[in-house]
XYZ file of C-alpha atoms in Angstrom:
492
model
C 82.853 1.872 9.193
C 83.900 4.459 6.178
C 82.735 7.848 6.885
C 81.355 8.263 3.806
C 78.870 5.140 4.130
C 76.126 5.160 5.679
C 75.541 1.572 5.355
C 77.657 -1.392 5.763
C 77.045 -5.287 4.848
C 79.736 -7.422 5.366
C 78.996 -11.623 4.593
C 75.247 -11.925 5.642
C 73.847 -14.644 5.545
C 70.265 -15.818 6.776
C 68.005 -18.908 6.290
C 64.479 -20.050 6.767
C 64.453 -24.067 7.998
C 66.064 -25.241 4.847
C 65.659 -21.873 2.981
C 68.503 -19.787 2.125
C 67.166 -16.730 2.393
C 70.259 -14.542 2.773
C 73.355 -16.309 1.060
C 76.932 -14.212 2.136
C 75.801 -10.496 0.799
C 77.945 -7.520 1.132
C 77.763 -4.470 -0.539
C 77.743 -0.820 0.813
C 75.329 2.246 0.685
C 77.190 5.674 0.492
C 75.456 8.550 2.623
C 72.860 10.754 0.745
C 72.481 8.294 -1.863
C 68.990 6.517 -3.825
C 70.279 2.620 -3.564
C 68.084 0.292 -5.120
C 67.873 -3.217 -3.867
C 66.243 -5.302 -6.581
C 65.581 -9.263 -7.675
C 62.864 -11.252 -8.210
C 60.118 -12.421 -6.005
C 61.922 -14.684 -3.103
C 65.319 -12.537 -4.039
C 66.046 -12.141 -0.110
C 65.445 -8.486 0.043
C 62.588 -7.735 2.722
C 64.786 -10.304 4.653
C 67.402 -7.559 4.334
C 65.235 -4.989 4.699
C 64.223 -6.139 8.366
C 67.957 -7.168 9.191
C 68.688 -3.740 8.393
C 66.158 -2.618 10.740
C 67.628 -4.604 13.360
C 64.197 -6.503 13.070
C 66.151 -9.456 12.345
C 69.074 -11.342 13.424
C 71.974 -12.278 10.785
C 72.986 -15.747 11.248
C 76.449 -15.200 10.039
C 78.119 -11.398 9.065
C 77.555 -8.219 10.123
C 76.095 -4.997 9.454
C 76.132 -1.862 10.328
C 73.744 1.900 10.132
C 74.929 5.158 10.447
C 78.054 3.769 12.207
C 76.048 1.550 14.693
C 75.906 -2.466 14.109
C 72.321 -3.687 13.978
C 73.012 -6.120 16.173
C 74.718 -5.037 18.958
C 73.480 -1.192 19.145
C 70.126 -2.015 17.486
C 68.449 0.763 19.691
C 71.149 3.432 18.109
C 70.287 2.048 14.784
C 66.043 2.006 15.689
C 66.396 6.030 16.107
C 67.877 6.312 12.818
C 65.669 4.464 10.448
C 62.865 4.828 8.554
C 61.101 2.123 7.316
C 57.724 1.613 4.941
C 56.920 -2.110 4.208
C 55.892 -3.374 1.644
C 52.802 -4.018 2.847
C 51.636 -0.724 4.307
C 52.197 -0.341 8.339
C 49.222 1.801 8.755
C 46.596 1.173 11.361
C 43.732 0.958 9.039
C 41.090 1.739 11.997
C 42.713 4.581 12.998
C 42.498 8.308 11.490
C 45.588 10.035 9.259
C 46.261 11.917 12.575
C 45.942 9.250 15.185
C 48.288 7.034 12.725
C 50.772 10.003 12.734
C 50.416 11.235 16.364
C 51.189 6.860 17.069
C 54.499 6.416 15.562
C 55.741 9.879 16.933
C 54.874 8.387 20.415
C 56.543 5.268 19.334
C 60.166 7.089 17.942
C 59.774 9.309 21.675
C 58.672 12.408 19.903
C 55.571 14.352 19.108
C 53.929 15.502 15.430
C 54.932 19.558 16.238
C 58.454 18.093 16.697
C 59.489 16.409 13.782
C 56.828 18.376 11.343
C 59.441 20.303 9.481
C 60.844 17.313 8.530
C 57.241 16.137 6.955
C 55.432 18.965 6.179
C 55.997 18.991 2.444
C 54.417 15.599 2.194
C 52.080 15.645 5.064
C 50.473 19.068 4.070
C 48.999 17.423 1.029
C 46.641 15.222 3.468
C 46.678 17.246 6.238
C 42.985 18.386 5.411
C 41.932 14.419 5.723
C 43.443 14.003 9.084
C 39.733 12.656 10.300
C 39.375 10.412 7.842
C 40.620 6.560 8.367
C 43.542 5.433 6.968
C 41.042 2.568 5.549
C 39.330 5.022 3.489
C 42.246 6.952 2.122
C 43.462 5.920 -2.041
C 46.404 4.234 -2.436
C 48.470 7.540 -3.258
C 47.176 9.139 -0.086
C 48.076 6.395 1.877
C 51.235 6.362 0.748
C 51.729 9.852 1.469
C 50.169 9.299 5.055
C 52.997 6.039 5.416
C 56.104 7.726 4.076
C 54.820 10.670 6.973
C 54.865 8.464 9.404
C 58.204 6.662 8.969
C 60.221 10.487 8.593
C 58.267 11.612 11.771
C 60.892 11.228 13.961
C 63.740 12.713 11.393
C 65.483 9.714 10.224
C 68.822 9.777 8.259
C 68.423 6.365 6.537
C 65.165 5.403 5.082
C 63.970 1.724 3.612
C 61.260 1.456 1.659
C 60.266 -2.299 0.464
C 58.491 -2.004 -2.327
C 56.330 1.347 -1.558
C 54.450 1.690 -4.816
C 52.996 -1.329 -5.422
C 49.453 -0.986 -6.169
C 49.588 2.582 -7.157
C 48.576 4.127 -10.201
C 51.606 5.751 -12.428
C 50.725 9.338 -12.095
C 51.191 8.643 -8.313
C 54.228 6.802 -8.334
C 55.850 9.769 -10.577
C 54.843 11.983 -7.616
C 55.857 9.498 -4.925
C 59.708 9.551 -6.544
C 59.524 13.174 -6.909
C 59.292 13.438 -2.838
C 61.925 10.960 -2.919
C 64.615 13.271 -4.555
C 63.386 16.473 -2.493
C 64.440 14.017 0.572
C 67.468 12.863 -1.203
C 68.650 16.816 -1.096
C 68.263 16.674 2.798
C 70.939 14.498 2.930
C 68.702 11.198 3.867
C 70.226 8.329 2.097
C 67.536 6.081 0.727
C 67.261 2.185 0.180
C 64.068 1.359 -2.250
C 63.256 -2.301 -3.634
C 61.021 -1.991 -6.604
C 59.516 -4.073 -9.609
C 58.886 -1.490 -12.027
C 61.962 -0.535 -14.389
C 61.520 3.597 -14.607
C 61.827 3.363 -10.773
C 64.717 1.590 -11.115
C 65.958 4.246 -13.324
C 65.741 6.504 -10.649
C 68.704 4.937 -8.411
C 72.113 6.095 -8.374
C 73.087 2.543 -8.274
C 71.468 -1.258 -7.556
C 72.239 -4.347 -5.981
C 71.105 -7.383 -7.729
C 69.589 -10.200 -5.703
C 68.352 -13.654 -6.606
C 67.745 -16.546 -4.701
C 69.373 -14.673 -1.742
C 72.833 -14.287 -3.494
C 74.468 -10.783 -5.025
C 74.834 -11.033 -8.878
C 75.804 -7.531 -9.559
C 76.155 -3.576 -7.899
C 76.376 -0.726 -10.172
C 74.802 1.692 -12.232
C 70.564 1.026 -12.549
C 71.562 0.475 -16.946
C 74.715 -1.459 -16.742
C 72.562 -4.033 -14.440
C 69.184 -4.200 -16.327
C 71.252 -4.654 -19.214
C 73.537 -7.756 -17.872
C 70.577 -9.533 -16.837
C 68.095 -8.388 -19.501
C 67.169 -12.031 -19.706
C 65.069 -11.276 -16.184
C 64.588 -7.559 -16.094
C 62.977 -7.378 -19.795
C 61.987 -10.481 -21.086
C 60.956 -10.795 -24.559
C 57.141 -8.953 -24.927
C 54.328 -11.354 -26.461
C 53.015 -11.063 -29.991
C 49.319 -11.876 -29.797
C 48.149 -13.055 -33.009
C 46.271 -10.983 -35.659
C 43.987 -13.773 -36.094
C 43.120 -13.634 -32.510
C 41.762 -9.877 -32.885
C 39.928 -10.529 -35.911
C 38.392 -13.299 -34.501
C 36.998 -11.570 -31.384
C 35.241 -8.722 -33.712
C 33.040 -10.893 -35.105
C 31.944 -12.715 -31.644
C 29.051 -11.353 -29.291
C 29.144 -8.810 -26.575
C 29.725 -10.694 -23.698
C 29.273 -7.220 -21.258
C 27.455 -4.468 -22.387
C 27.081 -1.110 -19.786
C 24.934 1.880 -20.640
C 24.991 5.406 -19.072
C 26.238 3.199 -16.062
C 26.080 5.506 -12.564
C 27.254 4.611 -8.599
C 26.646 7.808 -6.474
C 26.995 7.805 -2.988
C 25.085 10.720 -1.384
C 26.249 13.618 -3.883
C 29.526 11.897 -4.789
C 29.032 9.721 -8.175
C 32.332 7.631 -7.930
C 31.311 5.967 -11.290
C 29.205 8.740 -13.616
C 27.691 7.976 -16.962
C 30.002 4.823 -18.473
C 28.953 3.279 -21.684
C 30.857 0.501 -23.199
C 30.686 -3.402 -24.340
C 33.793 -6.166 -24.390
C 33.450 -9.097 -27.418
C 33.611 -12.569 -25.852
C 37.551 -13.398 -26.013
C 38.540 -10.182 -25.523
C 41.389 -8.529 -22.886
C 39.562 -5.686 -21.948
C 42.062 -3.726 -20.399
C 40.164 -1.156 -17.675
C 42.599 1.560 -16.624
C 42.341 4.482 -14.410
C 44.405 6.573 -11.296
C 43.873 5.350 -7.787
C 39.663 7.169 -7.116
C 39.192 7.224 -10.571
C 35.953 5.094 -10.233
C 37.290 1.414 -11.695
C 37.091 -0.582 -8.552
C 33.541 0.250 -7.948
C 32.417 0.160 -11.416
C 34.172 -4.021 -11.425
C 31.777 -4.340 -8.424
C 28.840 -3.337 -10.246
C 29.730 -5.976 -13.396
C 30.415 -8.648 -10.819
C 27.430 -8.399 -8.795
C 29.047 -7.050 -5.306
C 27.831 -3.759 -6.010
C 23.780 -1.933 -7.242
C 23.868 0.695 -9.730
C 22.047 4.163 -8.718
C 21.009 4.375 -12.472
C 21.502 3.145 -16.016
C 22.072 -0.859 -16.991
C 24.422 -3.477 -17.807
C 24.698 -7.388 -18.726
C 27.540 -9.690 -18.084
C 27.068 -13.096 -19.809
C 23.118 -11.850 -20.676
C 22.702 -11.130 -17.575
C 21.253 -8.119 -15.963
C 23.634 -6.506 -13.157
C 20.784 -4.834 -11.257
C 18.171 -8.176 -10.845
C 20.518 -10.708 -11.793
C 23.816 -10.465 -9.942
C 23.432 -14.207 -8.055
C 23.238 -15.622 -11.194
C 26.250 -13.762 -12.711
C 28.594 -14.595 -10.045
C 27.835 -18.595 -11.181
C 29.605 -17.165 -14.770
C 32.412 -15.186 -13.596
C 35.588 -15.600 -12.893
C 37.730 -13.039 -9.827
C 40.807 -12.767 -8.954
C 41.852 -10.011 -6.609
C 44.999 -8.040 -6.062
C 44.690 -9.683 -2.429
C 44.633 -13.235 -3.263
C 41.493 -15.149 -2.789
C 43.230 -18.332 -2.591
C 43.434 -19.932 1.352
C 47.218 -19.833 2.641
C 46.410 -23.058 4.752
C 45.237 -25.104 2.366
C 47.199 -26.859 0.020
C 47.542 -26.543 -3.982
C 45.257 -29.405 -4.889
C 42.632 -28.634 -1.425
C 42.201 -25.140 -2.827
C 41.717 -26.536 -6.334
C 39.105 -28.765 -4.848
C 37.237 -26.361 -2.552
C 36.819 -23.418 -5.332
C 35.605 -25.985 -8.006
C 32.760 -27.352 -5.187
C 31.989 -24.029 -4.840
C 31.346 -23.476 -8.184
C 29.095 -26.836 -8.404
C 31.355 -28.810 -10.611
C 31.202 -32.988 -11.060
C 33.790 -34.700 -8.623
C 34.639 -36.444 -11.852
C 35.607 -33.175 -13.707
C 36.823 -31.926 -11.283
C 39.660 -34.827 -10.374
C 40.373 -35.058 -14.424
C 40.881 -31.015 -14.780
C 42.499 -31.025 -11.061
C 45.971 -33.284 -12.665
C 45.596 -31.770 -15.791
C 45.855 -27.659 -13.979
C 49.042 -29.315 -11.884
C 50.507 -31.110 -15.122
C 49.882 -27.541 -17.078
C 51.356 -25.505 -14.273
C 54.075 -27.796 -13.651
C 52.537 -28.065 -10.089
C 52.480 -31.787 -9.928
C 54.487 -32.502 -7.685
C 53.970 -29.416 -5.493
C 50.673 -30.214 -5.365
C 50.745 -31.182 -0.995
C 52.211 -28.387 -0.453
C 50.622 -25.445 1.140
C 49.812 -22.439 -0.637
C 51.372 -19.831 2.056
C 54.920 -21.642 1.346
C 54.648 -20.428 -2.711
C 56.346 -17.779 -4.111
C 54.207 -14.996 -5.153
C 54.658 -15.523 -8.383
C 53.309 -19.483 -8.301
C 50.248 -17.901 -5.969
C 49.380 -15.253 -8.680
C 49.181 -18.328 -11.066
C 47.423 -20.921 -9.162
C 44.940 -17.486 -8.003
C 44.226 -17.035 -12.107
C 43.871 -20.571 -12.841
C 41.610 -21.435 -9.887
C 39.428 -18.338 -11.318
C 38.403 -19.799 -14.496
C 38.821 -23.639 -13.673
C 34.799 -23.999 -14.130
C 35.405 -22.153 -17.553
C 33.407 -18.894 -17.010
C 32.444 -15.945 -19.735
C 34.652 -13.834 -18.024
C 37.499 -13.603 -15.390
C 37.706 -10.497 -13.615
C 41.107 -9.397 -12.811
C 41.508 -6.457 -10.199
C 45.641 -5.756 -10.517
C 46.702 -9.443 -10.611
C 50.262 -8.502 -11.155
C 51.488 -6.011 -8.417
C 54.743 -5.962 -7.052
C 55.970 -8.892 -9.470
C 58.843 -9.087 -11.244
C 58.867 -8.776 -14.597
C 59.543 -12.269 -15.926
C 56.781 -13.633 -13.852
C 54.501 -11.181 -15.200
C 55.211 -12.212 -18.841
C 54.504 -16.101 -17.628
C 51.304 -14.555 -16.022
C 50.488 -12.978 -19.286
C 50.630 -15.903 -21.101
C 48.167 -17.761 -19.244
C 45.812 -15.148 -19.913
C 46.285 -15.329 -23.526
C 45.493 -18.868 -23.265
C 42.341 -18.561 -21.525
C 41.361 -15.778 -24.489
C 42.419 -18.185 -27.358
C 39.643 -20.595 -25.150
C 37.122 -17.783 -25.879
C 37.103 -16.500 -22.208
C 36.542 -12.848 -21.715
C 39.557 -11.310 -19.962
C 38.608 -7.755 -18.290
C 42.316 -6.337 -16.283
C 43.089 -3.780 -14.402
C 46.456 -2.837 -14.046
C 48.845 -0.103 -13.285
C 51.735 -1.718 -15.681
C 51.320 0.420 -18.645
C 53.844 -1.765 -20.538
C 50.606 -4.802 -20.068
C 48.436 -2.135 -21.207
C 49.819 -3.029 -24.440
C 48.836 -6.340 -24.189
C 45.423 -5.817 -24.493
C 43.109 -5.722 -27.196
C 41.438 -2.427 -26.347
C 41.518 -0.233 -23.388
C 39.381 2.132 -21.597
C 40.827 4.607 -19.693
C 38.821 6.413 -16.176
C 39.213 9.989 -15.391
C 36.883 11.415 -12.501
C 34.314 8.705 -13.152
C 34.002 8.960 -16.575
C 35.958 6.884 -19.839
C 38.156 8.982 -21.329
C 39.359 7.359 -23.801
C 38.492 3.768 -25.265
C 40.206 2.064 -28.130
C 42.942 -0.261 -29.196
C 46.526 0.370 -27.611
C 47.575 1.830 -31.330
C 44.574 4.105 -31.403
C 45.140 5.657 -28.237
C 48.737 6.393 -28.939
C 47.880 8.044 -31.949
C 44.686 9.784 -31.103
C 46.458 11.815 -28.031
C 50.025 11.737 -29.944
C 52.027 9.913 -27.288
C 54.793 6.982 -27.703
C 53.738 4.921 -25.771
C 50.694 3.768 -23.123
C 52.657 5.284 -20.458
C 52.281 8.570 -21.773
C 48.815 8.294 -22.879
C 47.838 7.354 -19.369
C 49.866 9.903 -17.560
C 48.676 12.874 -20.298
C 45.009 11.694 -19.674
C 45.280 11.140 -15.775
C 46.575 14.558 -14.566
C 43.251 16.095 -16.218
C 41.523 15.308 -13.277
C 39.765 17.648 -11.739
C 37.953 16.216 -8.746
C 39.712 16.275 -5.534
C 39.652 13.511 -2.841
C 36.389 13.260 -1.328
């Protein structure tokens, strides 16, 4: 291996049954560099994540850490890496320190040992080490995750997607630590889905459908295969927003408060979404917008104040308002062992639909989709991307008021996301309420108004335009980021 590399990949190829997961890859990773490995969903790359790992086995080509080939000295190669799935490795049962004190034990070393080598991140939670990793926001569980994989003082660290599901103040932060790493010398392999992460590679590998397309620079790729990296953005109609102002509040929240003991994670909200609207319902990780979507959907009692969904009341009618909503949840709600049309089935039973109906709107989802003929086939064997779309359209097959959307989109690439997209616009053009959350500030713009959640409160409501001009920043990016690092309230 070249001195100067710190990681070799020579031919690799690796398959699932009749799935080519891995199709003869090569490309190299020099040491001390921020290599991005990138592609769409089903691209290959946690396959090559784990193979770098040496938690896989190649079937054909070779490749090769530090100097050490994963296959033959995969022990050499285990005390070298770092690695932070995608989905996060913590024990969620088990405290900040008990999670830490764990994979020191499991690398041979203890927390005093390798702290140097973490105390600039770990520090920041150190004061939470009783709490559960369960109970810790998505930023501090990052934090807590990225601790635990440098613990033992790797020189090569993966990270598979590390950010997904984290607000964008806290991803800024989580690439600043990054580059302070990057200055140690550690080189650094990161797959991500959003763009200004990309940005912050020294160079990218291109996967799709398990082959390379392309290494270089993070803008000479995105701009070869712009076709899949930005796709063209929608144009919702005028007549669409004009429309929806005249229609009827379809949710209407006033002076809206969830406290728990002296803690109000939601305190004082006030607002109402038109029927047809994309309410978009923004916020950092804490900032109240999960528990305030539990109060709206009935999963949650206010402490004080009121609120209707559908003319319903939230605090004495939430039974009935779950029979008008739609949910879909960043963690699927679909069932992986079920197939396409069973799940179809089961969630219109549930929501006391005519076997009639629901055989005629069953083929006509599958023909819209383009599911037809996938429509045997279980739902664990789907890319994410066909999941995410079966999830939404599952969630408003009855034909609900509203759909409520907790994050629908994370870790996606960006072409699926603009397919996703489109389905929602359909539902609005049907007249259903759409109320998002979502941490991609570039489908903040989608929306027809936004409301933005700092410590509990809105700080901000209005149409994407208004915002951008009422706090003087280019885009929804900025407005969220400018807005988001006023918070004041700690972690509690």
């Amino acid at each position: 291996m070249n001195k100067v590399n710190a990681i070799e990949v020579s031919h690799i190829s690796k398959s699932y049954g009749s799935v080519k997961a891995l199709d003869d890859v090569s490309f190299s990773v020099s040491k001390g560099e921020v290599f991005g490995l990138i592609g769409p969903d089903g691209a290959g790359k946690t396959t090559m994540f784990r193979i770098l790992c040496s938690l896989l086995l190649p079937e054909t080509g070779t490749a090769a850490v530090d100097g050490f080939d994963v296959v033959r000295q995969m022990r050499q190669v285990r005390c070298r890496v770092g690695y932070m799935p995608g989905k996060f490795s913590l024990y969620q049962d088990l405290t900040v320190e008990e999670n830490l004190k764990f994979f020191a034990t499991l690398f041979g070393t203890t927390v005093e040992a390798g702290y140097d080598s973490i105390r600039a991140i770990y520090s920041q939670i150190e004061r939470f080490k009783d709490r559960k990793a369960g109970a810790l926001s998505g930023g501090m569980k990052q934090k807590l995750a990225l601790s635990c994989a440098l613990v033992h003082s790797p020189s090569v660290l993966f990270l598979d997607e590390p950010t997904t599901g984290v607000d964008p103040v806290s991803r800024k932060e989580f690439w600043e630590m990054l580059l302070t790493l990057k200055e140690r010398g550690i080189t650094i392999v990161a797959s991500t889905p959003y763009l200004d992460e990309v940005r912050c590679c020294e160079r990218v590998a291109f996967l799709d459908h398990g082959r390379l397309k392309g290494v270089g620079t993070p803008d000479a790729i995105l701009d070869e295969f712009r076709d899949i990296f930005n796709p063209p953005g929608i144009n919702k109609s005028e007549e669409l927003r004009v429309k929806s102002e005249k229609l009827d509040n379809v949710i209407e929240v006033s002076h809206l408060v969830k406290a728990f003991g002296t803690f109000h994670a939601v305190d004082d909200i006030s607002f109402s979404v038109r029927r047809g609207e994309i309410f978009g319902f923004l916020g950092a990780n804490g900032a109240g917008k999960t528990t305030a979507m539990h109060m709206l959907t009935g999963l949650n009692q206010p402490t004080s104040g009121t609120g209707t969904v559908c003319g319903l009341d939230i605090r004495t009618q939430h039974e009935q308002i779950k029979k008008h909503i739609g949910y879909m949840s960043q963690r699927f709600s679909l069932y992986e062992d079920l197939t396409v049309s069973e799940n179809i089935r089961l969630f219109a039973g549930i929501y006391g639909m005519k076997d009639e109906d629901i055989r005629r709107k069953t083929d006509e989802l599958l023909e819209r989709l383009q599911f037809t003929e996938h429509k045997d086939t279980l739902v664990r064997s789907l890319p994410l991307g066909w999941k995410q779309k079966l999830a939404f359209s599952v969630s408003i097959f009855h034909e609900p008021g509203v759909v409520f959307l907790d994050e629908p989109t994370g870790g996606v690439d960006p072409a699926t996301r603009r397919q996703f997209w489109e389905l929602i616009y359909d539902a609005a053009r049907r007249g259903i309420t759409v109320f998002v959350t979502t941490h991609y500030m570039d489908e903040a713009e989608y929306c027809d108004r936004i409301s933005i959640m700092v410590d509990g409160k809105i700080s901000a409501l209005g149409t994407p335009d208004e915002l951008k001009q009422r706090f003087h920043q280019p885009d929804m990016d900025h407005v969220f980021t400018y807005l988001a690092r006023q918070a004041k309230r700690s972690e509690k």
